[in-house]
Short mmCIF file of C-alpha atoms and ligand atoms in Angstrom, two decimals:
data_model
loop_
_atom_site.label_atom_id
_atom_site.label_comp_id
_atom_site.label_asym_id
_atom_site.label_seq_id
_atom_site.Cartn_x
_atom_site.Cartn_y
_atom_site.Cartn_z
CA MET A 78 0.00 0.00 0.00
CA THR A 79 1.49 3.32 -1.07
CA ASP A 80 1.56 6.10 1.49
CA VAL A 81 -0.55 9.05 0.41
CA PHE A 82 0.14 12.57 1.64
CA PRO A 83 -3.28 13.84 2.74
CA ASN A 84 -5.02 17.20 2.64
CA TYR A 85 -5.33 19.29 5.79
CA ILE A 86 -8.86 20.42 6.62
CA GLY A 87 -10.17 21.88 9.87
CA GLY A 88 -7.07 20.83 11.80
CA SER A 89 -7.15 17.17 10.60
CA TRP A 90 -5.36 15.26 7.87
CA ARG A 91 -7.76 13.78 5.34
CA THR A 92 -7.24 11.52 2.32
CA GLY A 93 -9.09 12.74 -0.76
CA ALA A 94 -11.22 11.39 -3.58
CA ALA A 95 -8.18 10.28 -5.59
CA THR A 96 -4.39 10.56 -5.67
CA ILE A 97 -1.74 11.78 -8.09
CA GLU A 98 1.89 10.84 -8.55
CA ASP A 99 4.38 13.67 -8.19
CA ILE A 100 7.12 12.98 -10.78
CA ASN A 101 10.66 14.39 -10.78
CA PRO A 102 11.16 16.27 -14.10
CA SER A 103 14.91 15.52 -13.91
CA ASP A 104 14.25 11.79 -13.67
CA LEU A 105 10.89 10.51 -14.80
CA SER A 106 11.47 7.17 -13.00
CA ASP A 107 11.62 8.98 -9.65
CA VAL A 108 8.21 9.30 -7.95
CA VAL A 109 8.49 12.02 -5.33
CA GLY A 110 5.27 10.86 -3.65
CA HIS A 111 1.55 10.27 -3.94
CA TYR A 112 -0.71 13.16 -3.02
CA ALA A 113 -4.41 13.31 -2.18
CA GLN A 114 -6.83 15.11 -4.47
CA ALA A 115 -9.61 16.95 -2.71
CA SER A 116 -13.24 16.10 -3.46
CA GLY A 117 -16.14 18.53 -3.75
CA SER A 118 -17.15 17.80 -0.15
CA ASP A 119 -13.55 18.41 0.99
CA VAL A 120 -13.78 21.89 -0.56
CA ALA A 121 -17.10 22.55 1.21
CA ASP A 122 -15.71 21.25 4.52
CA ALA A 123 -12.58 23.38 4.21
CA VAL A 124 -14.65 26.50 3.58
CA ALA A 125 -16.85 25.77 6.62
CA ALA A 126 -13.79 25.02 8.77
CA ALA A 127 -12.08 28.21 7.60
CA GLU A 128 -15.16 30.28 8.52
CA ALA A 129 -15.01 28.90 12.05
CA GLY A 130 -11.20 29.21 12.18
CA ALA A 131 -11.31 32.83 11.05
CA GLU A 132 -13.61 33.73 13.97
CA VAL A 133 -11.09 32.43 16.51
CA TRP A 134 -7.85 33.40 14.77
CA GLY A 135 -9.04 36.94 14.07
CA ARG A 136 -9.50 37.45 17.83
CA THR A 137 -6.24 35.73 18.79
CA GLY A 138 -3.69 38.04 20.42
CA LEU A 139 -1.06 39.61 18.22
CA GLU A 140 1.78 38.04 20.16
CA GLN A 141 0.41 34.53 19.66
CA ARG A 142 0.05 35.18 15.92
CA ALA A 143 3.57 36.63 15.74
CA THR A 144 5.02 33.66 17.63
CA ALA A 145 3.40 31.16 15.24
CA LEU A 146 4.62 32.99 12.14
CA ASP A 147 8.12 33.37 13.53
CA ALA A 148 8.31 29.64 14.30
CA ILE A 149 7.19 28.74 10.76
CA GLY A 150 9.76 31.10 9.25
CA ARG A 151 12.61 29.86 11.43
CA GLU A 152 11.84 26.22 10.67
CA LEU A 153 11.78 26.93 6.92
CA MET A 154 15.13 28.71 7.12
CA GLY A 155 16.64 26.02 9.36
CA ARG A 156 15.48 23.22 7.04
CA SER A 157 16.11 25.06 3.77
CA ALA A 158 18.76 22.52 2.63
CA GLU A 159 16.36 19.57 3.09
CA LEU A 160 13.19 21.29 1.83
CA GLY A 161 15.08 23.05 -0.98
CA GLU A 162 16.26 19.67 -2.21
CA LEU A 163 12.66 18.41 -2.18
CA LEU A 164 11.54 21.52 -4.09
CA SER A 165 14.27 21.07 -6.71
CA ARG A 166 13.44 17.39 -7.02
CA GLU A 167 9.80 18.05 -7.86
CA GLU A 168 10.09 21.36 -9.76
CA GLY A 169 13.47 21.04 -11.47
CA LYS A 170 15.33 24.20 -10.49
CA PRO A 171 18.98 23.67 -9.48
CA ARG A 172 19.53 22.81 -5.82
CA ALA A 173 20.94 26.24 -4.91
CA GLU A 174 17.82 27.94 -6.31
CA GLY A 175 15.54 25.51 -4.45
CA VAL A 176 17.37 26.07 -1.17
CA GLY A 177 17.35 29.83 -1.73
CA GLU A 178 13.62 29.77 -2.39
CA VAL A 179 12.80 27.91 0.82
CA TYR A 180 15.04 30.26 2.82
CA ARG A 181 13.30 33.25 1.23
CA ALA A 182 9.91 31.73 2.09
CA GLY A 183 11.07 31.61 5.70
CA GLN A 184 11.96 35.30 5.52
CA PHE A 185 8.41 36.14 4.44
CA PHE A 186 7.11 34.50 7.62
CA THR A 187 9.61 36.16 9.97
CA TYR A 188 9.02 39.53 8.27
CA TYR A 189 5.25 39.27 8.76
CA ALA A 190 5.74 37.99 12.32
CA ALA A 191 7.08 41.47 12.99
CA GLU A 192 4.48 43.22 10.79
CA VAL A 193 1.67 41.75 12.93
CA ILE A 194 2.54 44.04 15.80
CA ARG A 195 3.28 47.05 13.60
CA LEU A 196 -0.23 47.28 12.18
CA GLN A 197 -1.68 50.60 13.22
CA GLY A 198 -4.82 52.55 12.48
CA ASP A 199 -5.58 56.28 12.39
CA LYS A 200 -7.18 58.57 14.88
CA ALA A 201 -8.96 61.79 13.89
CA GLU A 202 -11.16 64.47 15.32
CA SER A 203 -14.62 64.48 13.80
CA VAL A 204 -15.77 67.56 11.92
CA ARG A 205 -18.64 67.51 14.44
CA PRO A 206 -17.99 68.61 18.03
CA GLU A 207 -17.41 66.10 20.87
CA ILE A 208 -16.96 63.20 18.47
CA GLU A 209 -13.79 61.19 17.80
CA VAL A 210 -13.04 59.10 14.75
CA ASP A 211 -11.05 55.87 14.91
CA VAL A 212 -9.93 54.10 11.75
CA SER A 213 -8.78 50.52 12.26
CA ARG A 214 -7.91 47.52 10.14
CA GLU A 215 -9.68 44.19 10.69
CA PRO A 216 -9.22 40.75 9.10
CA ILE A 217 -11.21 40.03 5.94
CA GLY A 218 -12.17 36.50 7.02
CA VAL A 219 -11.54 33.52 4.72
CA VAL A 220 -8.77 33.92 2.11
CA ALA A 221 -8.28 31.46 -0.76
CA VAL A 222 -4.65 31.27 -1.90
CA ILE A 223 -4.07 29.85 -5.39
CA SER A 224 -0.41 29.47 -6.32
CA PRO A 225 1.67 28.33 -9.34
CA TRP A 226 4.34 25.64 -9.65
CA ASN A 227 7.34 27.79 -10.60
CA PHE A 228 7.86 29.18 -7.08
CA PRO A 229 5.88 26.56 -5.17
CA THR A 230 7.03 27.64 -1.70
CA ALA A 231 7.92 31.34 -2.00
CA THR A 232 4.79 32.50 -3.85
CA ALA A 233 2.58 30.69 -1.37
CA ALA A 234 4.58 32.08 1.55
CA TRP A 235 4.22 35.69 0.43
CA LYS A 236 0.44 35.20 0.44
CA ILE A 237 -0.07 32.86 3.44
CA ALA A 238 2.20 34.81 5.79
CA PRO A 239 0.41 38.18 5.53
CA ALA A 240 -3.02 36.50 5.40
CA LEU A 241 -2.37 34.73 8.72
CA ALA A 242 -0.50 37.71 10.18
CA PHE A 243 -3.52 39.97 9.80
CA GLY A 244 -5.88 37.43 11.37
CA ASN A 245 -7.45 35.65 8.38
CA ALA A 246 -8.08 31.96 7.82
CA VAL A 247 -6.42 30.47 4.74
CA ILE A 248 -7.45 27.78 2.28
CA TRP A 249 -4.47 27.00 0.06
CA LYS A 250 -4.86 25.38 -3.38
CA PRO A 251 -1.28 24.86 -4.61
CA ALA A 252 -0.37 23.92 -8.19
CA ASN A 253 -0.94 20.23 -8.73
CA LEU A 254 2.49 19.88 -10.33
CA THR A 255 4.27 20.66 -7.04
CA PRO A 256 2.32 19.15 -4.12
CA ALA A 257 5.37 17.99 -2.13
CA SER A 258 6.53 21.53 -1.36
CA ALA A 259 2.97 22.49 -0.42
CA TRP A 260 2.57 19.50 1.87
CA ALA A 261 5.92 20.17 3.59
CA LEU A 262 4.97 23.77 4.37
CA THR A 263 1.53 22.67 5.57
CA GLU A 264 3.08 20.09 7.88
CA ILE A 265 5.13 22.86 9.51
CA ILE A 266 2.09 25.12 9.87
CA SER A 267 0.02 22.23 11.31
CA ARG A 268 2.38 22.00 14.29
CA GLN A 269 1.82 25.61 15.36
CA ASN A 270 -0.72 26.76 17.88
CA LEU A 271 -3.36 27.77 15.33
CA PRO A 272 -7.07 27.15 15.92
CA ALA A 273 -8.69 24.39 13.84
CA GLY A 274 -9.62 25.71 10.40
CA ALA A 275 -7.30 28.72 10.47
CA PHE A 276 -5.16 26.99 7.85
CA ASN A 277 -6.29 24.39 5.29
CA LEU A 278 -4.60 22.63 2.38
CA LEU A 279 -6.63 21.43 -0.60
CA MET A 280 -4.52 19.66 -3.21
CA GLY A 281 -6.11 19.00 -6.59
CA SER A 282 -6.51 20.45 -10.04
CA GLY A 283 -7.52 24.01 -10.84
CA SER A 284 -10.78 22.92 -12.44
CA ALA A 285 -11.84 20.39 -9.78
CA VAL A 286 -10.68 22.23 -6.65
CA GLY A 287 -9.63 25.79 -7.53
CA GLN A 288 -12.82 26.68 -9.39
CA PRO A 289 -15.33 25.61 -6.68
CA LEU A 290 -13.12 27.26 -4.09
CA ILE A 291 -13.16 30.68 -5.75
CA GLU A 292 -16.89 30.32 -6.39
CA ALA A 293 -17.66 29.59 -2.73
CA ARG A 294 -19.74 32.43 -1.29
CA SER A 295 -18.07 32.27 2.13
CA VAL A 296 -14.62 32.93 0.68
CA ASN A 297 -14.02 36.62 1.31
CA ALA A 298 -10.85 37.14 -0.75
CA VAL A 299 -8.86 35.32 -3.43
CA SER A 300 -5.13 35.84 -3.95
CA PHE A 301 -4.01 34.23 -7.21
CA THR A 302 -0.68 33.93 -9.03
CA GLY A 303 -0.64 32.20 -12.38
CA SER A 304 -1.29 32.71 -16.06
CA LEU A 305 -3.31 35.52 -17.64
CA ASP A 306 -6.06 33.27 -19.01
CA VAL A 307 -6.74 31.56 -15.70
CA GLY A 308 -6.44 34.91 -13.92
CA ARG A 309 -9.22 36.39 -16.05
CA GLY A 310 -11.48 33.47 -15.08
CA VAL A 311 -10.61 33.90 -11.39
CA ALA A 312 -11.48 37.61 -11.60
CA ALA A 313 -14.81 36.84 -13.30
CA ALA A 314 -15.75 34.25 -10.66
CA ALA A 315 -14.75 36.62 -7.86
CA ALA A 316 -16.72 39.47 -9.42
CA SER A 317 -19.90 37.46 -9.55
CA ASN A 318 -19.69 37.00 -5.74
CA LEU A 319 -18.21 40.50 -5.19
CA THR A 320 -15.20 38.77 -3.59
CA LYS A 321 -12.05 40.80 -3.08
CA VAL A 322 -9.42 39.63 -5.56
CA GLN A 323 -5.72 40.07 -6.21
CA LEU A 324 -4.07 38.65 -9.34
CA GLU A 325 -0.39 38.37 -10.27
CA MET A 326 0.01 37.04 -13.79
CA GLY A 327 2.46 36.72 -16.63
CA SER A 328 4.71 39.21 -18.36
CA LYS A 329 6.98 39.90 -21.30
CA ASN A 330 9.78 41.76 -19.54
CA ALA A 331 12.36 43.73 -21.50
CA LEU A 332 16.04 44.10 -20.59
CA VAL A 333 17.48 47.10 -22.45
CA VAL A 334 21.20 47.06 -23.27
CA MET A 335 22.42 50.52 -24.27
CA GLU A 336 25.56 51.36 -26.25
CA ASP A 337 27.26 52.61 -23.07
CA ALA A 338 26.53 49.39 -21.15
CA ASP A 339 29.18 47.29 -19.47
CA LEU A 340 28.62 44.21 -21.64
CA ASP A 341 29.82 41.78 -18.99
CA VAL A 342 27.16 43.15 -16.62
CA ALA A 343 24.61 42.98 -19.46
CA VAL A 344 25.38 39.33 -20.18
CA THR A 345 25.35 38.37 -16.49
CA CYS A 346 21.96 40.07 -16.12
CA ALA A 347 20.58 38.47 -19.30
CA VAL A 348 21.61 34.99 -18.14
CA ALA A 349 20.29 35.46 -14.59
CA GLY A 350 17.11 37.19 -15.73
CA GLY A 351 16.33 35.07 -18.76
CA TYR A 352 17.47 31.56 -17.92
CA SER A 353 17.57 30.98 -14.15
CA GLY A 354 14.67 28.78 -13.09
CA THR A 355 14.81 27.48 -16.69
CA GLY A 356 13.28 30.80 -17.73
CA GLN A 357 10.06 29.88 -15.90
CA LYS A 358 9.68 33.17 -14.08
CA CYS A 359 7.05 35.85 -14.42
CA THR A 360 9.96 38.32 -14.12
CA ALA A 361 12.09 36.64 -16.84
CA SER A 362 13.77 38.98 -19.34
CA SER A 363 12.41 37.27 -22.41
CA ARG A 364 12.92 40.37 -24.61
CA LEU A 365 16.51 41.63 -24.92
CA VAL A 366 16.32 45.12 -26.43
CA VAL A 367 19.84 45.85 -27.64
CA HIS A 368 21.41 48.97 -29.16
CA ARG A 369 22.64 48.38 -32.72
CA THR A 370 26.25 49.38 -32.00
CA VAL A 371 26.74 46.69 -29.32
CA HIS A 372 24.37 44.08 -30.78
CA ASP A 373 26.95 41.74 -32.30
CA ALA A 374 29.35 41.92 -29.37
CA PHE A 375 26.52 41.33 -26.88
CA VAL A 376 25.11 38.38 -28.83
CA GLU A 377 28.56 36.81 -29.15
CA LYS A 378 29.21 37.07 -25.41
CA LEU A 379 25.73 35.85 -24.49
CA VAL A 380 25.97 32.84 -26.82
CA ALA A 381 29.28 31.93 -25.13
CA ALA A 382 27.74 32.31 -21.66
CA LEU A 383 24.72 30.17 -22.58
CA GLY A 384 27.00 27.54 -24.10
CA ALA A 385 28.84 27.37 -20.78
CA MET A 386 25.66 26.65 -18.82
CA LYS A 387 25.48 23.11 -17.52
CA VAL A 388 22.04 21.65 -18.17
CA GLY A 389 21.14 18.55 -16.21
CA HIS A 390 19.55 16.90 -13.19
CA ALA A 391 18.54 19.62 -10.75
CA LEU A 392 20.33 17.91 -7.86
CA GLU A 393 23.60 17.23 -9.70
CA ASP A 394 26.58 19.32 -8.57
CA GLY A 395 27.54 22.08 -10.98
CA VAL A 396 24.23 22.11 -12.86
CA THR A 397 23.20 25.69 -13.62
CA MET A 398 19.95 24.96 -15.47
CA GLY A 399 17.58 22.13 -14.62
CA PRO A 400 14.88 20.59 -16.78
CA VAL A 401 11.66 22.25 -17.90
CA ALA A 402 9.04 21.55 -15.21
CA SER A 403 6.64 19.43 -17.28
CA GLU A 404 6.14 17.69 -20.59
CA ALA A 405 3.39 20.16 -21.53
CA GLN A 406 5.68 23.14 -20.84
CA LEU A 407 8.50 21.56 -22.86
CA ALA A 408 6.16 20.93 -25.81
CA SER A 409 4.98 24.53 -25.60
CA ASN A 410 8.58 25.81 -25.62
CA MET A 411 9.32 23.77 -28.75
CA ARG A 412 6.19 25.11 -30.45
CA TYR A 413 7.33 28.68 -29.75
CA LEU A 414 10.77 27.94 -31.23
CA ASP A 415 9.15 26.59 -34.42
CA LEU A 416 6.87 29.59 -34.55
CA ALA A 417 9.81 31.99 -34.08
CA LYS A 418 11.62 30.35 -37.02
CA GLN A 419 8.49 30.64 -39.18
CA GLU A 420 8.24 34.31 -38.20
CA GLY A 421 11.81 34.89 -39.43
CA CYS A 422 13.98 34.61 -36.30
CA GLU A 423 17.35 32.93 -36.30
CA ILE A 424 18.30 30.62 -33.50
CA ALA A 425 21.71 31.92 -32.41
CA CYS A 426 22.12 29.00 -30.03
CA GLY A 427 20.26 26.30 -28.12
CA GLY A 428 16.66 25.18 -28.33
CA GLU A 429 17.50 21.49 -28.66
CA ARG A 430 16.12 18.66 -26.60
CA LEU A 431 18.94 17.14 -24.57
CA GLU A 432 19.49 13.61 -23.34
CA ARG A 433 21.03 12.98 -19.97
CA VAL A 434 21.75 9.87 -17.88
CA THR A 435 18.24 10.10 -16.48
CA GLU A 436 15.18 10.65 -18.65
CA GLY A 437 13.88 14.19 -18.09
CA TYR A 438 12.56 17.32 -19.78
CA PHE A 439 15.95 18.80 -20.69
CA MET A 440 16.55 21.43 -23.35
CA SER A 441 19.41 23.80 -24.08
CA PRO A 442 18.96 27.53 -23.38
CA ALA A 443 17.92 29.25 -26.60
CA LEU A 444 18.71 32.71 -27.94
CA LEU A 445 16.74 34.13 -30.87
CA THR A 446 18.11 36.95 -33.01
CA GLY A 447 16.61 38.99 -35.82
CA SER A 448 13.32 39.28 -33.97
CA SER A 449 10.90 42.17 -34.01
CA ASN A 450 8.55 43.27 -31.27
CA THR A 451 5.49 42.37 -33.36
CA MET A 452 6.35 38.66 -33.48
CA ARG A 453 4.26 36.36 -31.31
CA VAL A 454 7.38 35.14 -29.52
CA ASN A 455 7.79 38.72 -28.27
CA ARG A 456 4.09 39.31 -27.52
CA GLU A 457 3.15 36.12 -25.63
CA GLU A 458 4.63 34.70 -22.47
CA VAL A 459 6.71 31.65 -23.41
CA PHE A 460 7.74 30.68 -19.85
CA GLY A 461 10.85 28.78 -20.92
CA PRO A 462 14.63 29.23 -21.39
CA ILE A 463 14.13 31.28 -24.56
CA ALA A 464 14.97 34.97 -24.99
CA ALA A 465 14.75 37.02 -28.18
CA VAL A 466 17.01 39.92 -29.17
CA ILE A 467 15.30 43.01 -30.60
CA GLU A 468 17.79 45.42 -32.19
CA VAL A 469 17.10 49.15 -31.73
CA GLY A 470 18.74 52.34 -33.00
CA ASP A 471 18.49 54.63 -29.97
CA TYR A 472 17.22 55.03 -26.42
CA GLU A 473 13.80 56.38 -27.44
CA GLU A 474 13.17 53.31 -29.57
CA ALA A 475 14.36 51.06 -26.73
CA LEU A 476 11.91 52.65 -24.31
CA SER A 477 9.09 52.50 -26.83
CA VAL A 478 9.70 48.76 -27.46
CA THR A 479 9.90 48.14 -23.70
CA ASN A 480 6.46 49.65 -23.21
CA ASP A 481 4.87 48.19 -26.33
CA THR A 482 3.34 45.12 -24.66
CA GLU A 483 0.09 44.18 -22.95
CA PHE A 484 2.12 43.25 -19.85
CA GLY A 485 3.99 45.37 -17.31
CA LEU A 486 5.64 43.45 -14.49
CA THR A 487 9.37 44.32 -14.66
CA ALA A 488 11.79 46.12 -17.00
CA GLY A 489 15.56 46.58 -16.80
CA ILE A 490 18.20 48.79 -18.34
CA ILE A 491 21.95 48.31 -18.51
CA THR A 492 23.63 51.68 -18.95
CA SER A 493 26.36 53.84 -17.43
CA SER A 494 24.30 56.99 -17.96
CA LEU A 495 22.56 58.25 -14.83
CA ALA A 496 20.33 60.49 -16.93
CA ARG A 497 19.09 57.58 -19.04
CA ALA A 498 18.70 55.29 -16.06
CA THR A 499 16.63 57.95 -14.32
CA HIS A 500 14.48 58.59 -17.39
CA PHE A 501 13.91 54.85 -17.86
CA ARG A 502 13.03 54.38 -14.19
CA ARG A 503 10.38 57.07 -14.50
CA ASN A 504 8.97 56.10 -17.89
CA ALA A 505 8.99 52.30 -18.00
CA ARG A 506 5.32 51.34 -17.63
CA THR A 507 5.97 48.42 -15.28
CA GLY A 508 5.44 47.73 -11.60
CA CYS A 509 9.16 47.09 -10.96
CA VAL A 510 12.22 48.63 -12.68
CA MET A 511 15.82 47.42 -12.42
CA VAL A 512 18.92 49.46 -13.26
CA ASN A 513 22.07 47.44 -14.01
CA LEU A 514 20.38 44.42 -12.44
CA PRO A 515 18.48 41.40 -13.79
CA THR A 516 14.71 41.81 -14.28
CA ALA A 517 14.21 38.82 -11.97
CA GLY A 518 15.11 38.91 -8.28
CA THR A 519 13.25 41.04 -5.76
CA ASP A 520 13.29 41.74 -2.01
CA TYR A 521 10.68 40.57 0.48
CA HIS A 522 9.99 43.79 2.43
CA VAL A 523 8.82 46.05 -0.41
CA PRO A 524 5.82 45.81 -2.76
CA PHE A 525 5.86 43.46 -5.73
CA GLY A 526 3.51 43.56 -8.69
CA GLY A 527 2.94 44.87 -12.16
CA ARG A 528 0.77 47.02 -14.38
CA LYS A 529 -1.51 46.36 -17.34
CA ASN A 530 -2.28 42.64 -17.74
CA SER A 531 0.43 41.54 -15.31
CA SER A 532 -1.44 42.42 -12.14
CA TYR A 533 -4.90 43.29 -10.89
CA GLY A 534 -5.84 44.51 -7.45
CA PRO A 535 -3.74 45.71 -4.50
CA ARG A 536 0.01 45.05 -4.38
CA GLU A 537 1.58 42.05 -2.68
CA GLN A 538 4.43 41.99 -0.14
CA GLY A 539 5.90 44.45 2.31
CA ARG A 540 3.58 46.60 4.38
CA TYR A 541 1.48 47.22 1.25
CA ALA A 542 0.06 43.70 1.73
CA ALA A 543 -2.14 45.04 4.55
CA GLU A 544 -4.29 46.73 1.90
CA PHE A 545 -5.45 43.37 0.58
CA TYR A 546 -5.43 41.22 3.71
CA THR A 547 -7.33 43.65 5.95
CA GLN A 548 -10.49 45.71 5.72
CA VAL A 549 -10.87 49.18 7.13
CA LYS A 550 -13.42 50.13 9.78
CA THR A 551 -14.22 53.75 10.61
CA ALA A 552 -15.69 54.19 14.09
CA TYR A 553 -17.37 57.40 15.34
CA ILE A 554 -17.40 57.78 19.11
CA ARG A 555 -19.27 60.37 21.15
CA ALA A 556 -18.17 60.31 24.74
CA GLY A 557 -21.22 60.54 26.96
CA ASN A 558 -21.97 63.35 29.37
CA PRO A 559 -19.37 62.87 32.19
CA GLU A 560 -21.93 64.00 34.77
CA ILE A 561 -24.34 61.16 34.06
P1 LIG B 115 -1.84 28.56 -14.15
O1 LIG B 115 -2.57 29.83 -14.37
O2 LIG B 115 -2.09 27.45 -15.06
O3 LIG B 115 -2.17 28.01 -12.69
C1 LIG B 115 -1.98 28.77 -11.54
C2 LIG B 115 -2.80 28.15 -10.42
O4 LIG B 115 -4.19 28.30 -10.73
C3 LIG B 115 -2.57 26.65 -10.24
O5 LIG B 115 -2.68 26.33 -8.87
C4 LIG B 115 -3.72 26.06 -11.03
O6 LIG B 115 -4.06 24.75 -10.68
C5 LIG B 115 -4.82 27.03 -10.67
N1 LIG B 115 -5.96 27.02 -11.59
C6 LIG B 115 -6.01 26.60 -12.87
N2 LIG B 115 -7.27 26.73 -13.36
C7 LIG B 115 -8.02 27.24 -12.36
C8 LIG B 115 -9.39 27.59 -12.24
N3 LIG B 115 -10.24 27.45 -13.24
N4 LIG B 115 -9.82 28.08 -11.05
C9 LIG B 115 -9.00 28.25 -10.02
N5 LIG B 115 -7.67 27.91 -10.07
C10 LIG B 115 -7.20 27.43 -11.23
O7 LIG B 115 -0.31 28.96 -14.04
P2 LIG B 115 0.94 27.99 -13.83
O8 LIG B 115 0.79 27.16 -12.60
O9 LIG B 115 1.16 27.30 -15.11
O10 LIG B 115 2.09 29.04 -13.49
C11 LIG B 115 2.73 29.73 -14.44
C12 LIG B 115 2.16 31.13 -14.60
O11 LIG B 115 2.25 31.85 -13.37
C13 LIG B 115 2.91 31.95 -15.60
O12 LIG B 115 2.03 32.52 -16.53
C14 LIG B 115 3.61 33.02 -14.78
O13 LIG B 115 3.87 34.19 -15.43
C15 LIG B 115 2.72 33.18 -13.63
N6 LIG B 115 3.44 33.70 -12.49
C16 LIG B 115 3.25 35.02 -12.14
C17 LIG B 115 3.93 35.58 -11.09
C18 LIG B 115 3.66 37.00 -10.69
O14 LIG B 115 3.84 37.34 -9.53
N7 LIG B 115 3.21 37.86 -11.57
C19 LIG B 115 4.90 34.80 -10.31
C20 LIG B 115 5.02 33.45 -10.74
C21 LIG B 115 4.30 32.94 -11.81
P3 LIG B 115 -3.42 23.45 -11.41
O15 LIG B 115 -2.42 23.93 -12.39
O16 LIG B 115 -2.87 22.70 -10.32
O17 LIG B 115 -4.52 22.72 -12.06
#
């Protein structure tokens, strides 16, 4: 009998309607584990449990909440080597990236452990005499967290930590591709002193579990990270119930390389921004907007750097790029490469399926040249180790290409000109801007999010997260007659 990792509902572990196998994308013969799939009644029970849990947790003292969050964060950081290995085994990012992600997830919890006791309201005099006004923040109630597979622990952490910090109950529906990381984090949370129902895990597919969850009337808020198409559906479902919603979706981030750039810095940023995590990042610099005068030199250096990347099993020493996370994602990457060729791009390097000792979804990092910003490969999110170079004649054109997209998460510029960097920082129509840094890689104590079709609703992370995970109450108080 195979052990099945169960769901967590109302403070109890519960096997589901079915199970799935979690397969290692670096080695398809390696089954990471078997994970329960929630049934319709599990979803209903989790929602009811979360309603009850929210009542208790929302009234729990700040210190108790802070202590629980701090313990979760410290355990994640302390076990980052072990849990990072598990993450890399099921998702495919190199071990160092997996360990770094788990450590970062821990930092989200310890950061919000401190934020709990920093939450303050406002006090005002009324415009009417003898009346005081008190503005305070209260929990929203039940929060559904829906997270993607590419950052299975960190993305969930930056939602779960503030949700719990500000007194809400959480129902977490992680991506079905990465249940092991979700289960490991849940197991840590289950050992804290939280009331039953304050935290619930529902593993299962988006259609079978995510959809009924976001449609549940008792869910008060939905925080979602994933693709644009699914995000639109989540927003529509939330709107029909007038549920508060926050969406973080895809992007088509540009990294501009100007003629005055340090090309070594530019190449380092292009590799880190475009190919770490096998390019499966919403912040990936998939469009490289390069000034004509440095185009050839930049491409030559980048091709050499990509050729030096070691593609292989995520847990093998020295590997700098792991496999693509799934067969479907690999097939999609290959379709985009074919499309790019049909559209007139040249493949300067990479884009081949690779064989390794173990059977896995390996491909070489690809660089496209001769691309234009109107090509589909530059308009749609590929979500793979594929970046396309767009040659431009001057800074104005570079900025215009950067902004000519339906997305707006991050943008970067490599330049030694302070004036240009400043102008770019002010005029890039994105939520995050990087100067002489990769477009991927952000801190945990400041807001994260995008513009246009990359984000919808209040910002995530830092103290800005309070906007989404709390609701404001304005109280008017007339002190009675002191002589009565
Ligand atoms: P998906 O949109 O396919 O899925 C995201 C989550 O939504 C998964 O848990 C998925 O479940 C769930 N889901 C799918 N359908 C529904 C539905 N009908 N109702 C409710 N939930 C549903 O994205 P991926 O998991 O493929 O992740 C990659 C995407 O995430 C990329 O587009 C990327 O840009 C984006 N992303 C954005 C970030 C940002 O902050 N802007 C950060 C990281 C990633 P399941 O797949 O298990 O069925």
